[in-house]
């Protein structure tokens, strides 16, 4: 992060301002070569923040085609499509449109690097929008800091600060409103999410930028005034953003944005259609006790067991324009994960604090409300849906128990989750082969599939901890054991004199070995906690 010469309190204001800053809506460029130069500059800036130096930009001049992102780092921008979109939104929003298109396509490049290949569909498009919001946040943070440095701002009360923020905010909202008024046709492709879903995805990607920004400040000793006292404040603010966005230990941009995208588009809908959530609530309007009390009653009207993951959220919205979601500011989040057998129901009673001011009022967003976040997974016998529900709730709703039990019960279908990969891996020279798993266990930092070529067997290996705190590692082992024993699995420590490793065998109710927990002391000061679930019937 570039060293800046502004007061530390102003840095905090700048970080908040970056949530408001997306685009500067510069006037349209008259000549094509000026346009392509502008596009190249914005592309180079955004690909730097995408950490993708190999990404390359290509221009396509064929009519009736779309911009695209291809494997091998290729981002193809279709100029006729861009010109048609500029005609619809207005030339004053051309810069906004260019940056949003580029950031979205670079979001797909991030997906290619992480997943190696990507499938088309709403889920991947929604995740690309979230990543785009984060990339645009970084770009605008850089420009805003440069403005402060060039303007030699040294006083937080300088009237130019508010004037600049008002200009940036108004330009951003005008540009985004014009773009998203195109709805699904913003990319001329109905495989993309709805207009409101895209607003939500982009807005939450921008909000994620605060986690990045405070991390940069905390880890950068060159930031003026970054003393221990200020550092503690920055850390507390970073943790607050992680909490409201449900950024979990071990998360990164890709894992968090995928989990968030599933909730935005209610993926997979085939399961969510069977879930009915009836919500009632009561506002305590006393200023001395500003709380919202609510009840969710969740019904599973389908024919199979479904795990429902959802958020309840409180935003502040403008009193004079409450329906404009671009102005919504997330203030509180609570998440829940509930497993319901067919035909059963469950009630949740909870509360959250609300906030208000002369200009702002609170808004409660819950499943069934526009912009609500919901994800439904099936524990069907064939295992055709993702098993892993994420660990969302501070209150602890048994998520680890549910998912570990589900994975062990379905361990015979591990090979079904990964198709014919095992056959392909038979060509590899090694006997033991590891590769990334699409199944994720709650609270883990990494999940891998282990394929033993000689035995032709699969197992799922999850890393719960990698760090220097032995006590923390042992506490995680104890938590895993408690989760398993609560589901009547037998966990017993092996009698081994190896000082660098401890293992616990896991047996099901029939005495069959189904997995193993390991605590490794891999170096003088590093510890790893692994859980392995064996494939098999």
PDB file of N, CA and C in Angstrom, residues 480-530:
ATOM      1  N   UNK A 480     -14.016 -31.043  17.915  1.00  0.00           N
ATOM      2  CA  UNK A 480     -14.388 -32.046  16.910  1.00  0.00           C
ATOM      3  C   UNK A 480     -14.864 -33.327  17.591  1.00  0.00           C
ATOM      4  N   UNK A 481     -14.121 -33.737  18.618  1.00  0.00           N
ATOM      5  CA  UNK A 481     -14.500 -34.954  19.339  1.00  0.00           C
ATOM      6  C   UNK A 481     -15.875 -34.793  19.973  1.00  0.00           C
ATOM      7  N   UNK A 482     -16.137 -33.614  20.563  1.00  0.00           N
ATOM      8  CA  UNK A 482     -17.443 -33.368  21.183  1.00  0.00           C
ATOM      9  C   UNK A 482     -18.560 -33.413  20.142  1.00  0.00           C
ATOM     10  N   UNK A 483     -18.287 -32.842  18.946  1.00  0.00           N
ATOM     11  CA  UNK A 483     -19.291 -32.871  17.888  1.00  0.00           C
ATOM     12  C   UNK A 483     -19.618 -34.291  17.473  1.00  0.00           C
ATOM     13  N   UNK A 484     -18.578 -35.115  17.347  1.00  0.00           N
ATOM     14  CA  UNK A 484     -18.782 -36.491  16.895  1.00  0.00           C
ATOM     15  C   UNK A 484     -19.459 -37.345  17.961  1.00  0.00           C
ATOM     16  N   UNK A 485     -19.019 -37.213  19.197  1.00  0.00           N
ATOM     17  CA  UNK A 485     -19.614 -38.032  20.258  1.00  0.00           C
ATOM     18  C   UNK A 485     -21.076 -37.645  20.495  1.00  0.00           C
ATOM     19  N   UNK A 486     -21.429 -36.374  20.232  1.00  0.00           N
ATOM     20  CA  UNK A 486     -22.830 -35.978  20.389  1.00  0.00           C
ATOM     21  C   UNK A 486     -23.727 -36.690  19.389  1.00  0.00           C
ATOM     22  N   UNK A 487     -23.126 -37.190  18.291  1.00  0.00           N
ATOM     23  CA  UNK A 487     -23.864 -37.966  17.295  1.00  0.00           C
ATOM     24  C   UNK A 487     -23.611 -39.469  17.450  1.00  0.00           C
ATOM     25  N   UNK A 488     -23.096 -39.846  18.625  1.00  0.00           N
ATOM     26  CA  UNK A 488     -22.917 -41.253  19.002  1.00  0.00           C
ATOM     27  C   UNK A 488     -21.830 -41.959  18.194  1.00  0.00           C
ATOM     28  N   UNK A 489     -20.839 -41.204  17.737  1.00  0.00           N
ATOM     29  CA  UNK A 489     -19.659 -41.846  17.177  1.00  0.00           C
ATOM     30  C   UNK A 489     -18.664 -42.097  18.307  1.00  0.00           C
ATOM     31  N   UNK A 490     -17.892 -43.176  18.185  1.00  0.00           N
ATOM     32  CA  UNK A 490     -16.872 -43.489  19.177  1.00  0.00           C
ATOM     33  C   UNK A 490     -15.535 -42.923  18.708  1.00  0.00           C
ATOM     34  N   UNK A 491     -14.892 -42.135  19.563  1.00  0.00           N
ATOM     35  CA  UNK A 491     -13.596 -41.536  19.239  1.00  0.00           C
ATOM     36  C   UNK A 491     -12.593 -41.992  20.286  1.00  0.00           C
ATOM     37  N   UNK A 492     -11.497 -42.644  19.862  1.00  0.00           N
ATOM     38  CA  UNK A 492     -10.492 -43.160  20.793  1.00  0.00           C
ATOM     39  C   UNK A 492      -9.101 -42.812  20.300  1.00  0.00           C
ATOM     40  N   UNK A 493      -8.253 -42.386  21.229  1.00  0.00           N
ATOM     41  CA  UNK A 493      -6.878 -42.013  20.868  1.00  0.00           C
ATOM     42  C   UNK A 493      -6.012 -43.254  20.690  1.00  0.00           C
ATOM     43  N   UNK A 494      -5.199 -43.248  19.640  1.00  0.00           N
ATOM     44  CA  UNK A 494      -4.293 -44.362  19.384  1.00  0.00           C
ATOM     45  C   UNK A 494      -3.159 -44.366  20.400  1.00  0.00           C
ATOM     46  N   UNK A 495      -2.711 -45.558  20.762  1.00  0.00           N
ATOM     47  CA  UNK A 495      -1.576 -45.680  21.677  1.00  0.00           C
ATOM     48  C   UNK A 495      -0.295 -45.656  20.845  1.00  0.00           C
ATOM     49  N   UNK A 496       0.219 -44.469  20.668  1.00  0.00           N
ATOM     50  CA  UNK A 496       1.399 -44.283  19.822  1.00  0.00           C
ATOM     51  C   UNK A 496       2.376 -43.392  20.571  1.00  0.00           C
ATOM     52  N   UNK A 497       3.628 -43.735  20.542  1.00  0.00           N
ATOM     53  CA  UNK A 497       4.650 -42.971  21.259  1.00  0.00           C
ATOM     54  C   UNK A 497       5.303 -41.908  20.385  1.00  0.00           C
ATOM     55  N   UNK A 498       4.750 -41.633  19.229  1.00  0.00           N
ATOM     56  CA  UNK A 498       5.277 -40.605  18.347  1.00  0.00           C
ATOM     57  C   UNK A 498       5.062 -39.236  18.991  1.00  0.00           C
ATOM     58  N   UNK A 499       6.138 -38.532  19.311  1.00  0.00           N
ATOM     59  CA  UNK A 499       6.030 -37.240  19.996  1.00  0.00           C
ATOM     60  C   UNK A 499       5.546 -36.127  19.068  1.00  0.00           C
ATOM     61  N   UNK A 500       5.598 -36.343  17.763  1.00  0.00           N
ATOM     62  CA  UNK A 500       5.232 -35.293  16.818  1.00  0.00           C
ATOM     63  C   UNK A 500       3.818 -35.448  16.267  1.00  0.00           C
ATOM     64  N   UNK A 501       3.110 -36.503  16.683  1.00  0.00           N
ATOM     65  CA  UNK A 501       1.778 -36.700  16.127  1.00  0.00           C
ATOM     66  C   UNK A 501       0.905 -37.495  17.089  1.00  0.00           C
ATOM     67  N   UNK A 502      -0.359 -37.038  17.218  1.00  0.00           N
ATOM     68  CA  UNK A 502      -1.367 -37.770  17.977  1.00  0.00           C
ATOM     69  C   UNK A 502      -2.546 -38.038  17.041  1.00  0.00           C
ATOM     70  N   UNK A 503      -3.101 -39.273  17.122  1.00  0.00           N
ATOM     71  CA  UNK A 503      -4.216 -39.652  16.254  1.00  0.00           C
ATOM     72  C   UNK A 503      -5.364 -40.197  17.087  1.00  0.00           C
ATOM     73  N   UNK A 504      -6.597 -39.907  16.609  1.00  0.00           N
ATOM     74  CA  UNK A 504      -7.810 -40.442  17.222  1.00  0.00           C
ATOM     75  C   UNK A 504      -8.618 -41.155  16.142  1.00  0.00           C
ATOM     76  N   UNK A 505      -8.986 -42.399  16.393  1.00  0.00           N
ATOM     77  CA  UNK A 505      -9.804 -43.161  15.452  1.00  0.00           C
ATOM     78  C   UNK A 505     -11.286 -42.856  15.691  1.00  0.00           C
ATOM     79  N   UNK A 506     -12.041 -42.814  14.594  1.00  0.00           N
ATOM     80  CA  UNK A 506     -13.479 -42.561  14.662  1.00  0.00           C
ATOM     81  C   UNK A 506     -14.205 -43.807  14.169  1.00  0.00           C
ATOM     82  N   UNK A 507     -15.132 -44.305  14.971  1.00  0.00           N
ATOM     83  CA  UNK A 507     -15.935 -45.462  14.586  1.00  0.00           C
ATOM     84  C   UNK A 507     -17.414 -45.095  14.636  1.00  0.00           C
ATOM     85  N   UNK A 508     -18.199 -45.668  13.715  1.00  0.00           N
ATOM     86  CA  UNK A 508     -19.635 -45.410  13.741  1.00  0.00           C
ATOM     87  C   UNK A 508     -20.321 -46.328  14.754  1.00  0.00           C
ATOM     88  N   UNK A 509     -21.640 -46.304  14.784  1.00  0.00           N
ATOM     89  CA  UNK A 509     -22.396 -47.054  15.778  1.00  0.00           C
ATOM     90  C   UNK A 509     -22.218 -48.563  15.626  1.00  0.00           C
ATOM     91  N   UNK A 510     -21.802 -48.997  14.429  1.00  0.00           N
ATOM     92  CA  UNK A 510     -21.602 -50.431  14.171  1.00  0.00           C
ATOM     93  C   UNK A 510     -20.159 -50.869  14.373  1.00  0.00           C
ATOM     94  N   UNK A 511     -19.319 -49.954  14.885  1.00  0.00           N
ATOM     95  CA  UNK A 511     -17.921 -50.289  15.124  1.00  0.00           C
ATOM     96  C   UNK A 511     -17.038 -50.239  13.899  1.00  0.00           C
ATOM     97  N   UNK A 512     -17.529 -49.626  12.808  1.00  0.00           N
ATOM     98  CA  UNK A 512     -16.755 -49.525  11.565  1.00  0.00           C
ATOM     99  C   UNK A 512     -15.918 -48.242  11.600  1.00  0.00           C
ATOM    100  N   UNK A 513     -14.627 -48.358  11.265  1.00  0.00           N
ATOM    101  CA  UNK A 513     -13.753 -47.183  11.209  1.00  0.00           C
ATOM    102  C   UNK A 513     -14.188 -46.279  10.061  1.00  0.00           C
ATOM    103  N   UNK A 514     -14.514 -45.043  10.390  1.00  0.00           N
ATOM    104  CA  UNK A 514     -15.009 -44.114   9.367  1.00  0.00           C
ATOM    105  C   UNK A 514     -14.115 -42.904   9.192  1.00  0.00           C
ATOM    106  N   UNK A 515     -13.100 -42.728  10.048  1.00  0.00           N
ATOM    107  CA  UNK A 515     -12.243 -41.562   9.896  1.00  0.00           C
ATOM    108  C   UNK A 515     -11.198 -41.473  10.982  1.00  0.00           C
ATOM    109  N   UNK A 516     -10.458 -40.358  10.940  1.00  0.00           N
ATOM    110  CA  UNK A 516      -9.370 -40.176  11.887  1.00  0.00           C
ATOM    111  C   UNK A 516      -9.122 -38.681  12.102  1.00  0.00           C
ATOM    112  N   UNK A 517      -8.830 -38.318  13.354  1.00  0.00           N
ATOM    113  CA  UNK A 517      -8.403 -36.953  13.694  1.00  0.00           C
ATOM    114  C   UNK A 517      -6.910 -37.001  13.976  1.00  0.00           C
ATOM    115  N   UNK A 518      -6.166 -36.006  13.494  1.00  0.00           N
ATOM    116  CA  UNK A 518      -4.716 -35.974  13.718  1.00  0.00           C
ATOM    117  C   UNK A 518      -4.286 -34.597  14.193  1.00  0.00           C
ATOM    118  N   UNK A 519      -3.401 -34.583  15.186  1.00  0.00           N
ATOM    119  CA  UNK A 519      -2.758 -33.356  15.653  1.00  0.00           C
ATOM    120  C   UNK A 519      -1.267 -33.514  15.405  1.00  0.00           C
ATOM    121  N   UNK A 520      -0.754 -32.703  14.459  1.00  0.00           N
ATOM    122  CA  UNK A 520       0.644 -32.795  14.045  1.00  0.00           C
ATOM    123  C   UNK A 520       1.445 -31.659  14.666  1.00  0.00           C
ATOM    124  N   UNK A 521       2.638 -31.993  15.130  1.00  0.00           N
ATOM    125  CA  UNK A 521       3.630 -30.976  15.522  1.00  0.00           C
ATOM    126  C   UNK A 521       4.693 -30.984  14.433  1.00  0.00           C
ATOM    127  N   UNK A 522       4.445 -30.172  13.368  1.00  0.00           N
ATOM    128  CA  UNK A 522       5.229 -30.356  12.146  1.00  0.00           C
ATOM    129  C   UNK A 522       6.582 -29.660  12.196  1.00  0.00           C
ATOM    130  N   UNK A 523       6.681 -28.563  12.948  1.00  0.00           N
ATOM    131  CA  UNK A 523       7.980 -27.913  13.150  1.00  0.00           C
ATOM    132  C   UNK A 523       8.078 -27.560  14.632  1.00  0.00           C
ATOM    133  N   UNK A 524       9.137 -26.861  14.987  1.00  0.00           N
ATOM    134  CA  UNK A 524       9.349 -26.510  16.387  1.00  0.00           C
ATOM    135  C   UNK A 524       8.192 -25.706  16.951  1.00  0.00           C
ATOM    136  N   UNK A 525       7.552 -24.890  16.110  1.00  0.00           N
ATOM    137  CA  UNK A 525       6.502 -24.005  16.627  1.00  0.00           C
ATOM    138  C   UNK A 525       5.230 -24.021  15.788  1.00  0.00           C
ATOM    139  N   UNK A 526       5.009 -25.070  14.990  1.00  0.00           N
ATOM    140  CA  UNK A 526       3.825 -25.120  14.134  1.00  0.00           C
ATOM    141  C   UNK A 526       3.022 -26.389  14.390  1.00  0.00           C
ATOM    142  N   UNK A 527       1.695 -26.208  14.416  1.00  0.00           N
ATOM    143  CA  UNK A 527       0.784 -27.313  14.692  1.00  0.00           C
ATOM    144  C   UNK A 527      -0.301 -27.353  13.621  1.00  0.00           C
ATOM    145  N   UNK A 528      -0.740 -28.575  13.298  1.00  0.00           N
ATOM    146  CA  UNK A 528      -1.799 -28.770  12.313  1.00  0.00           C
ATOM    147  C   UNK A 528      -2.817 -29.752  12.878  1.00  0.00           C
ATOM    148  N   UNK A 529      -4.104 -29.412  12.688  1.00  0.00           N
ATOM    149  CA  UNK A 529      -5.185 -30.329  13.057  1.00  0.00           C
ATOM    150  C   UNK A 529      -5.901 -30.738  11.774  1.00  0.00           C
ATOM    151  N   UNK A 530      -5.940 -32.055  11.511  1.00  0.00           N
ATOM    152  CA  UNK A 530      -6.593 -32.599  10.321  1.00  0.00           C
ATOM    153  C   UNK A 530      -7.707 -33.559  10.716  1.00  0.00           C
TER     154      UNK A 530
END
